[in-house]
Amino acid sequence: MLPQGIVGKSTVLQLSTQTTSKLRFSDRESDRMDGRSNTTLMNAGGTQSFVDGLWVLSRSSSDTGSNQHVNVVGPSFTVGRSPGNNLCISDPTVSGRHAEILTINRDLFVRDLNSTNGTLLNGRRLQHLTGLRSGDVLHFGSVMFTLQSSTDECTSSTVTADVSAEALAHLQFDKLLRRPALRPYFQPIVQLADRTRIGFEVLSRSYLLGLETPEKMFRVAASRKVEAELSQACRIEGLRIAEELPPSKIFLNTHPAELTHGDLFPSLERLRAEFPNSDIVLEIHEGATASSAFLREIRQRTRQLNMQLAYDDFGAGQARLKELFEVPPDVLKFDVKFVHGLPYTSEQHRETIRSLLKIVRDLGVIPLAEGIETVEEGSVCFELGFELAQGFLFGRAENAAFWTRES
């Protein structure tokens, strides 16, 4: 028997093998449950019944602040959106019959029932019947539960599950540094004169919940002080997948932390050794280093490795003309702030940009306009002297398979 005397907003829901009652979780019903100290089920005879259970699924609601718990009872325990399941979840990402939890000799196993959005165990999609243990995190579609044993020693009278998205992200982060967890996407870079596609910038994503975007990935990486390692993994996986693309320049990002990390140059050497034929353009954020000497060393080392150098987001902060003159890159990527609104600016404003672009080209640097979204912006950028361009007008970031089909 699970201990009673539940405190606060936690709600305990329990199932009996002797009742046909089912559970349905939805936001509205969570609201109605919120505030109750105990919840019981009515058995067939109309009396209240609490049931012993070795395993408990727990769900935390961020909307109501309540916790919901359900005993996993019986040899077969089904989860899905349809009312006939033992655990019915009213969520559009959950399939009618989504997953099944099996009890075999007091051990628990889970399998996906060919659901649309899959069942994830600790961030990894299930492919076959898999054993479970206390503390595992299960996602049915986008709905998260944690599994606990009711026999675990606990200082509380209830089985709790206060696993936030941030905690899940930290839990799964180690998997992110393994290549299969990263998903490179490729945004095209074109010649403005004829819109010929000359290359792609690699933009990394992840399939791991809580780590889907670069912002999420690098936030957790920063807390662990492994931004450089993550950045290196993104470059390696990006080039590996880029081999599926038609021959193109591949623009790879660096993280500012790498410029104070002693492994930048060795990592580039390893990259070139693994991908000897890739046409690589290495991007450095224009405000990432205050040292012209270090930029000069980066340019020298990239040339030795047959890589080109690009300064990214030029003008996003302090447009550093001194470094541009002293250590000109191969490509200068102008920040989106230079582009948005250009068709509606004054002639004086345009002349200023035209003069700056002439200086850039006189240095032997190719100017690239980032963030072009409209035909008008593209036309003005070409008229002012930009040679390359990138933005939604020419294509969003897509996977390699998409661009292979487009070729």
Short mmCIF file of C-alpha atoms in Angstrom, two decimals:
data_model
loop_
_atom_site.label_atom_id
_atom_site.label_comp_id
_atom_site.label_asym_id
_atom_site.label_seq_id
_atom_site.Cartn_x
_atom_site.Cartn_y
_atom_site.Cartn_z
CA MET A 1 0.00 0.00 0.00
CA LEU A 2 1.34 3.40 -0.88
CA PRO A 3 1.45 5.70 2.15
CA GLN A 4 -1.44 8.07 2.57
CA GLY A 5 -1.55 11.53 4.11
CA ILE A 6 -0.52 13.27 0.89
CA VAL A 7 0.51 16.88 1.31
CA GLY A 8 0.12 19.93 -0.96
CA LYS A 9 -0.92 19.67 -4.59
CA SER A 10 0.34 16.14 -5.33
CA THR A 11 -2.38 13.83 -6.61
CA VAL A 12 -2.07 10.04 -6.40
CA LEU A 13 -4.09 8.02 -8.92
CA GLN A 14 -4.18 4.24 -8.54
CA LEU A 15 -5.49 1.37 -10.64
CA SER A 16 -6.93 -1.94 -9.57
CA THR A 17 -6.85 -5.12 -11.64
CA GLN A 18 -10.36 -5.78 -10.31
CA THR A 19 -11.92 -2.66 -11.75
CA THR A 20 -12.68 -1.57 -15.26
CA SER A 21 -12.08 2.04 -14.38
CA LYS A 22 -9.60 3.88 -16.64
CA LEU A 23 -7.63 7.05 -16.16
CA ARG A 24 -7.72 10.07 -18.42
CA PHE A 25 -5.21 12.89 -18.08
CA SER A 26 -6.01 16.23 -19.67
CA ASP A 27 -5.28 19.80 -18.74
CA ARG A 28 -8.88 20.38 -17.68
CA GLU A 29 -8.97 17.31 -15.47
CA SER A 30 -5.62 18.22 -13.97
CA ASP A 31 -7.17 21.53 -13.01
CA ARG A 32 -10.10 19.78 -11.39
CA MET A 33 -7.77 17.47 -9.46
CA ASP A 34 -5.59 20.34 -8.34
CA GLY A 35 -5.92 20.98 -4.64
CA ARG A 36 -7.21 17.57 -3.58
CA SER A 37 -5.19 15.84 -0.92
CA ASN A 38 -6.09 12.30 -2.08
CA THR A 39 -7.80 10.83 -5.12
CA THR A 40 -9.26 7.32 -5.18
CA LEU A 41 -11.01 5.23 -7.80
CA MET A 42 -14.44 3.69 -7.38
CA ASN A 43 -14.50 -0.05 -7.90
CA ALA A 44 -17.38 -1.96 -9.46
CA GLY A 45 -19.21 -2.07 -6.15
CA GLY A 46 -19.07 1.70 -5.72
CA THR A 47 -16.60 1.65 -2.84
CA GLN A 48 -13.28 3.37 -2.70
CA SER A 49 -10.21 1.23 -3.36
CA PHE A 50 -6.48 1.92 -2.87
CA VAL A 51 -4.23 -0.66 -4.47
CA ASP A 52 -0.67 -1.80 -3.85
CA GLY A 53 1.65 -1.27 -6.82
CA LEU A 54 5.32 -1.92 -7.36
CA TRP A 55 5.68 0.72 -10.07
CA VAL A 56 4.34 4.25 -10.42
CA LEU A 57 4.27 6.59 -13.43
CA SER A 58 4.45 10.25 -12.42
CA ARG A 59 3.69 13.34 -14.42
CA SER A 60 4.36 16.93 -13.40
CA SER A 61 2.08 19.66 -14.76
CA SER A 62 3.89 22.96 -15.33
CA ASP A 63 0.56 24.71 -15.86
CA THR A 64 -1.07 23.80 -12.56
CA GLY A 65 1.96 22.97 -10.45
CA SER A 66 0.38 19.62 -9.55
CA ASN A 67 1.86 16.13 -9.73
CA GLN A 68 -0.15 13.15 -10.96
CA HIS A 69 0.75 9.54 -10.24
CA VAL A 70 -0.65 6.23 -11.44
CA ASN A 71 0.18 2.67 -10.42
CA VAL A 72 1.27 0.37 -13.23
CA VAL A 73 -0.67 -2.81 -12.47
CA GLY A 74 -1.21 -6.04 -14.37
CA PRO A 75 0.81 -8.03 -16.87
CA SER A 76 -0.13 -5.61 -19.67
CA PHE A 77 -0.59 -1.86 -19.15
CA THR A 78 -1.44 0.16 -22.26
CA VAL A 79 -0.96 3.87 -22.80
CA GLY A 80 -2.70 5.97 -25.45
CA ARG A 81 -5.31 8.55 -26.31
CA SER A 82 -8.21 6.14 -26.75
CA PRO A 83 -10.48 5.54 -23.72
CA GLY A 84 -9.80 1.79 -23.78
CA ASN A 85 -6.24 2.17 -22.51
CA ASN A 86 -5.21 1.71 -18.89
CA LEU A 87 -3.66 5.18 -19.03
CA CYS A 88 -5.56 7.53 -21.32
CA ILE A 89 -3.74 10.77 -22.18
CA SER A 90 -5.70 13.54 -23.90
CA ASP A 91 -2.89 15.00 -25.96
CA PRO A 92 -2.76 15.32 -29.77
CA THR A 93 0.82 13.99 -29.93
CA VAL A 94 -0.26 10.70 -28.33
CA SER A 95 -1.61 7.94 -30.60
CA GLY A 96 -4.79 5.96 -29.93
CA ARG A 97 -2.78 2.94 -28.78
CA HIS A 98 0.65 4.40 -28.19
CA ALA A 99 2.72 2.07 -25.98
CA GLU A 100 2.52 -0.97 -23.75
CA ILE A 101 4.24 -1.65 -20.42
CA LEU A 102 4.64 -5.32 -19.59
CA THR A 103 5.29 -6.85 -16.17
CA ILE A 104 7.37 -10.03 -16.35
CA ASN A 105 8.42 -11.63 -13.06
CA ARG A 106 8.05 -8.29 -11.25
CA ASP A 107 10.30 -6.60 -13.82
CA LEU A 108 9.01 -3.92 -16.17
CA PHE A 109 9.46 -3.65 -19.93
CA VAL A 110 8.12 -1.12 -22.45
CA ARG A 111 7.48 -1.22 -26.18
CA ASP A 112 6.07 1.24 -28.68
CA LEU A 113 2.91 0.21 -30.52
CA ASN A 114 3.81 1.80 -33.88
CA SER A 115 2.76 5.21 -32.62
CA THR A 116 2.98 8.26 -34.89
CA ASN A 117 5.36 10.29 -32.73
CA GLY A 118 7.17 7.45 -31.00
CA THR A 119 7.97 6.53 -27.42
CA LEU A 120 11.23 7.81 -25.97
CA LEU A 121 13.12 6.24 -23.08
CA ASN A 122 15.59 8.70 -21.53
CA GLY A 123 15.60 10.69 -24.75
CA ARG A 124 16.13 7.76 -27.13
CA ARG A 125 13.38 6.46 -29.38
CA LEU A 126 12.32 2.89 -28.67
CA GLN A 127 12.93 0.36 -31.42
CA HIS A 128 12.09 -2.84 -29.55
CA LEU A 129 11.01 -4.21 -26.18
CA THR A 130 13.24 -2.57 -23.57
CA GLY A 131 13.68 -3.09 -19.83
CA LEU A 132 12.80 -0.31 -17.39
CA ARG A 133 14.22 0.73 -14.05
CA SER A 134 13.32 3.25 -11.40
CA GLY A 135 14.11 6.82 -12.43
CA ASP A 136 13.64 6.28 -16.16
CA VAL A 137 12.06 9.13 -18.14
CA LEU A 138 9.40 8.14 -20.68
CA HIS A 139 7.91 10.36 -23.38
CA PHE A 140 4.67 9.28 -25.02
CA GLY A 141 4.65 11.77 -27.87
CA SER A 142 5.42 15.05 -26.13
CA VAL A 143 3.98 13.96 -22.75
CA MET A 144 6.61 13.13 -20.15
CA PHE A 145 6.35 10.68 -17.26
CA THR A 146 8.96 9.36 -14.86
CA LEU A 147 8.95 5.83 -13.52
CA GLN A 148 9.50 5.12 -9.84
CA SER A 149 9.29 2.00 -7.72
CA SER A 150 6.85 2.33 -4.84
CA THR A 151 9.30 0.26 -2.78
CA ASP A 152 12.08 2.84 -3.16
CA GLU A 153 13.17 4.44 0.06
CA CYS A 154 11.84 7.96 0.11
CA THR A 155 11.68 10.78 2.59
CA SER A 156 8.25 11.80 1.29
CA SER A 157 4.93 10.06 1.65
CA THR A 158 4.41 10.19 -2.10
CA VAL A 159 6.33 9.27 -5.21
CA THR A 160 7.41 12.59 -6.67
CA ALA A 161 8.41 13.56 -10.20
CA ASP A 162 9.59 17.12 -10.50
CA VAL A 163 11.62 16.67 -13.68
CA SER A 164 11.66 19.93 -15.63
CA ALA A 165 12.69 20.32 -19.25
CA GLU A 166 15.96 21.85 -18.06
CA ALA A 167 16.71 18.82 -15.91
CA LEU A 168 15.95 16.52 -18.82
CA ALA A 169 18.29 18.53 -21.03
CA HIS A 170 21.13 18.09 -18.54
CA LEU A 171 20.31 14.39 -18.21
CA GLN A 172 20.67 13.86 -21.94
CA PHE A 173 23.53 16.23 -22.69
CA ASP A 174 26.25 13.57 -22.70
CA LYS A 175 24.47 11.93 -25.63
CA LEU A 176 24.70 15.19 -27.55
CA LEU A 177 28.47 14.92 -27.94
CA ARG A 178 27.96 11.62 -29.70
CA ARG A 179 27.50 12.29 -33.37
CA PRO A 180 24.17 10.51 -33.96
CA ALA A 181 22.46 12.87 -31.51
CA LEU A 182 23.31 15.92 -33.67
CA ARG A 183 21.31 16.79 -36.77
CA PRO A 184 23.02 19.21 -39.17
CA TYR A 185 20.85 21.47 -41.30
CA PHE A 186 22.13 23.42 -44.28
CA GLN A 187 21.16 26.96 -45.30
CA PRO A 188 22.15 27.91 -48.86
CA ILE A 189 24.54 30.73 -49.76
CA VAL A 190 24.13 32.16 -53.27
CA GLN A 191 25.77 34.47 -55.79
CA LEU A 192 23.56 37.54 -55.87
CA ALA A 193 24.20 38.18 -59.57
CA ASP A 194 22.41 35.04 -60.73
CA ARG A 195 21.32 33.30 -57.48
CA THR A 196 23.62 30.37 -58.18
CA ARG A 197 24.06 28.28 -55.04
CA ILE A 198 27.74 28.18 -54.10
CA GLY A 199 27.64 26.74 -50.59
CA PHE A 200 25.84 26.08 -47.32
CA GLU A 201 26.17 27.18 -43.73
CA VAL A 202 25.86 24.30 -41.26
CA LEU A 203 23.30 24.95 -38.51
CA SER A 204 23.16 22.22 -35.89
CA ARG A 205 20.05 20.83 -34.23
CA SER A 206 19.38 17.80 -32.03
CA TYR A 207 16.61 15.23 -31.72
CA LEU A 208 17.05 15.10 -27.93
CA LEU A 209 14.18 16.65 -25.98
CA GLY A 210 15.24 19.85 -24.27
CA LEU A 211 18.25 20.20 -26.58
CA GLU A 212 16.58 20.75 -29.94
CA THR A 213 18.06 24.17 -30.79
CA PRO A 214 21.58 25.64 -30.69
CA GLU A 215 20.50 28.01 -27.93
CA LYS A 216 19.40 25.13 -25.70
CA MET A 217 22.43 23.00 -26.52
CA PHE A 218 24.99 25.70 -25.82
CA ARG A 219 23.21 26.91 -22.67
CA VAL A 220 23.73 23.51 -21.09
CA ALA A 221 27.23 23.29 -22.58
CA ALA A 222 28.11 26.62 -20.97
CA SER A 223 27.01 25.38 -17.56
CA ARG A 224 29.43 22.47 -18.01
CA LYS A 225 32.16 24.56 -19.65
CA VAL A 226 32.23 22.32 -22.72
CA GLU A 227 31.17 24.80 -25.42
CA ALA A 228 34.38 24.10 -27.37
CA GLU A 229 33.79 20.33 -27.36
CA LEU A 230 30.19 20.79 -28.54
CA SER A 231 31.25 23.20 -31.28
CA GLN A 232 33.85 20.73 -32.53
CA ALA A 233 31.27 17.91 -32.58
CA CYS A 234 28.91 20.11 -34.62
CA ARG A 235 31.61 20.77 -37.21
CA ILE A 236 32.55 17.11 -37.54
CA GLU A 237 28.96 15.93 -37.92
CA GLY A 238 28.18 18.80 -40.28
CA LEU A 239 31.00 17.82 -42.64
CA ARG A 240 30.14 14.14 -42.40
CA ILE A 241 26.56 14.74 -43.53
CA ALA A 242 27.65 17.40 -46.05
CA GLU A 243 29.38 14.66 -48.04
CA GLU A 244 25.88 13.72 -49.24
CA LEU A 245 25.52 17.16 -50.89
CA PRO A 246 26.71 18.21 -54.36
CA PRO A 247 30.21 19.75 -54.21
CA SER A 248 29.83 23.05 -52.31
CA LYS A 249 31.61 25.36 -49.93
CA ILE A 250 30.68 24.42 -46.36
CA PHE A 251 30.61 27.29 -43.88
CA LEU A 252 31.34 26.03 -40.35
CA ASN A 253 30.81 28.01 -37.17
CA THR A 254 33.09 28.38 -34.18
CA HIS A 255 32.11 29.29 -30.63
CA PRO A 256 33.76 32.27 -28.91
CA ALA A 257 34.92 29.96 -26.12
CA GLU A 258 37.12 28.13 -28.62
CA LEU A 259 39.26 31.21 -29.12
CA THR A 260 40.46 30.87 -25.54
CA HIS A 261 40.57 27.09 -25.75
CA GLY A 262 43.91 25.53 -26.59
CA ASP A 263 42.38 22.84 -28.80
CA LEU A 264 41.09 25.05 -31.65
CA PHE A 265 44.03 24.53 -34.00
CA PRO A 266 44.47 20.80 -33.22
CA SER A 267 40.71 20.35 -33.78
CA LEU A 268 41.01 21.99 -37.22
CA GLU A 269 43.93 19.73 -38.07
CA ARG A 270 41.87 16.68 -37.10
CA LEU A 271 38.97 18.02 -39.16
CA ARG A 272 41.14 18.40 -42.26
CA ALA A 273 42.65 14.96 -41.78
CA GLU A 274 39.19 13.39 -41.59
CA PHE A 275 37.79 15.41 -44.51
CA PRO A 276 40.75 16.09 -46.81
CA ASN A 277 38.65 17.13 -49.83
CA SER A 278 35.98 19.30 -48.17
CA ASP A 279 35.80 22.95 -49.26
CA ILE A 280 35.73 24.52 -45.79
CA VAL A 281 35.05 28.12 -44.78
CA LEU A 282 35.62 28.69 -41.06
CA GLU A 283 33.46 31.42 -39.48
CA ILE A 284 34.76 33.55 -36.61
CA HIS A 285 32.44 36.01 -34.87
CA GLU A 286 33.75 39.53 -35.41
CA GLY A 287 33.63 40.33 -31.70
CA ALA A 288 35.00 37.03 -30.44
CA THR A 289 38.61 38.13 -30.03
CA ALA A 290 40.26 41.42 -29.19
CA SER A 291 43.64 40.40 -30.58
CA SER A 292 44.67 41.12 -34.15
CA ALA A 293 47.67 38.87 -33.56
CA PHE A 294 45.42 35.91 -32.78
CA LEU A 295 43.24 36.61 -35.82
CA ARG A 296 46.42 36.68 -37.89
CA GLU A 297 47.39 33.28 -36.50
CA ILE A 298 43.93 31.91 -37.28
CA ARG A 299 44.21 33.14 -40.86
CA GLN A 300 47.67 31.63 -41.22
CA ARG A 301 46.62 28.24 -39.83
CA THR A 302 43.45 28.05 -41.92
CA ARG A 303 45.44 28.80 -45.07
CA GLN A 304 47.92 26.08 -44.17
CA LEU A 305 44.97 23.69 -43.87
CA ASN A 306 43.49 24.86 -47.19
CA MET A 307 40.50 26.46 -45.47
CA GLN A 308 39.01 29.89 -46.05
CA LEU A 309 38.22 32.34 -43.25
CA ALA A 310 35.02 34.35 -42.77
CA TYR A 311 34.18 36.99 -40.18
CA ASP A 312 30.58 36.49 -39.08
CA ASP A 313 27.96 39.05 -37.96
CA PHE A 314 30.09 42.03 -38.95
CA GLY A 315 28.57 45.14 -37.42
CA ALA A 316 26.48 43.27 -34.85
CA GLY A 317 28.54 44.85 -32.09
CA GLN A 318 31.50 47.12 -32.59
CA ALA A 319 32.23 46.90 -36.33
CA ARG A 320 35.96 46.41 -35.92
CA LEU A 321 37.50 48.06 -38.97
CA LYS A 322 41.00 47.96 -37.51
CA GLU A 323 41.07 44.14 -37.50
CA LEU A 324 39.42 44.10 -40.92
CA PHE A 325 42.25 46.21 -42.38
CA GLU A 326 45.03 44.39 -40.54
CA VAL A 327 43.77 40.82 -41.00
CA PRO A 328 41.30 40.74 -43.90
CA PRO A 329 39.33 37.48 -44.18
CA ASP A 330 38.24 35.77 -47.38
CA VAL A 331 34.55 36.48 -46.73
CA LEU A 332 32.88 39.18 -44.61
CA LYS A 333 29.34 38.33 -43.51
CA PHE A 334 27.40 41.50 -42.80
CA ASP A 335 24.92 41.25 -39.94
CA VAL A 336 21.21 41.21 -40.71
CA LYS A 337 20.91 44.74 -39.31
CA PHE A 338 22.62 46.03 -42.47
CA VAL A 339 20.00 44.36 -44.66
CA HIS A 340 16.59 44.74 -43.05
CA GLY A 341 14.88 47.91 -44.16
CA LEU A 342 17.46 48.75 -46.85
CA PRO A 343 14.81 49.29 -49.58
CA TYR A 344 13.30 52.08 -47.46
CA THR A 345 16.42 53.88 -46.22
CA SER A 346 17.69 57.22 -47.44
CA GLU A 347 20.08 57.58 -50.34
CA GLN A 348 22.70 58.89 -47.94
CA HIS A 349 22.40 55.73 -45.87
CA ARG A 350 22.82 53.56 -48.95
CA GLU A 351 25.82 55.57 -50.11
CA THR A 352 27.52 54.94 -46.79
CA ILE A 353 27.05 51.18 -47.18
CA ARG A 354 28.13 51.33 -50.83
CA SER A 355 31.36 53.08 -49.79
CA LEU A 356 32.02 50.50 -47.05
CA LEU A 357 31.48 47.65 -49.51
CA LYS A 358 33.94 49.21 -51.94
CA ILE A 359 36.58 49.30 -49.19
CA VAL A 360 35.88 45.66 -48.40
CA ARG A 361 36.22 44.58 -52.02
CA ASP A 362 39.42 46.66 -52.42
CA LEU A 363 40.87 44.56 -49.58
CA GLY A 364 40.17 41.44 -51.64
CA VAL A 365 37.33 40.41 -49.33
CA ILE A 366 34.02 39.03 -50.60
CA PRO A 367 31.04 40.77 -48.92
CA LEU A 368 28.05 38.59 -47.98
CA ALA A 369 24.63 39.92 -46.91
CA GLU A 370 22.88 37.86 -44.23
CA GLY A 371 19.16 37.68 -43.54
CA ILE A 372 17.71 38.62 -46.94
CA GLU A 373 14.01 37.84 -46.85
CA THR A 374 12.44 39.81 -49.72
CA VAL A 375 13.12 40.36 -53.42
CA GLU A 376 13.46 44.08 -52.74
CA GLU A 377 16.19 43.51 -50.15
CA GLY A 378 18.02 41.22 -52.56
CA SER A 379 17.87 43.76 -55.38
CA VAL A 380 19.16 46.63 -53.23
CA CYS A 381 21.99 44.50 -51.80
CA PHE A 382 23.13 43.56 -55.30
CA GLU A 383 22.96 47.19 -56.46
CA LEU A 384 25.07 48.32 -53.48
CA GLY A 385 27.81 45.79 -54.17
CA PHE A 386 27.17 42.66 -52.12
CA GLU A 387 28.41 39.58 -53.98
CA LEU A 388 27.06 36.73 -51.85
CA ALA A 389 23.82 36.40 -49.91
CA GLN A 390 22.02 34.20 -47.43
CA GLY A 391 18.47 34.31 -46.07
CA PHE A 392 14.95 32.94 -46.31
CA LEU A 393 14.54 34.40 -49.82
CA PHE A 394 17.02 31.81 -51.08
CA GLY A 395 16.13 28.95 -48.78
CA ARG A 396 15.68 27.98 -45.16
CA ALA A 397 17.93 25.57 -43.32
CA GLU A 398 17.00 22.04 -44.43
CA ASN A 399 18.52 18.60 -44.07
CA ALA A 400 20.93 17.19 -46.65
CA ALA A 401 18.30 14.96 -48.21
CA PHE A 402 16.19 18.02 -49.09
CA TRP A 403 19.05 19.76 -50.91
CA THR A 404 20.06 16.56 -52.68
CA ARG A 405 16.55 16.32 -54.12
CA GLU A 406 16.66 20.00 -55.10
CA SER A 407 19.92 19.61 -57.04
#
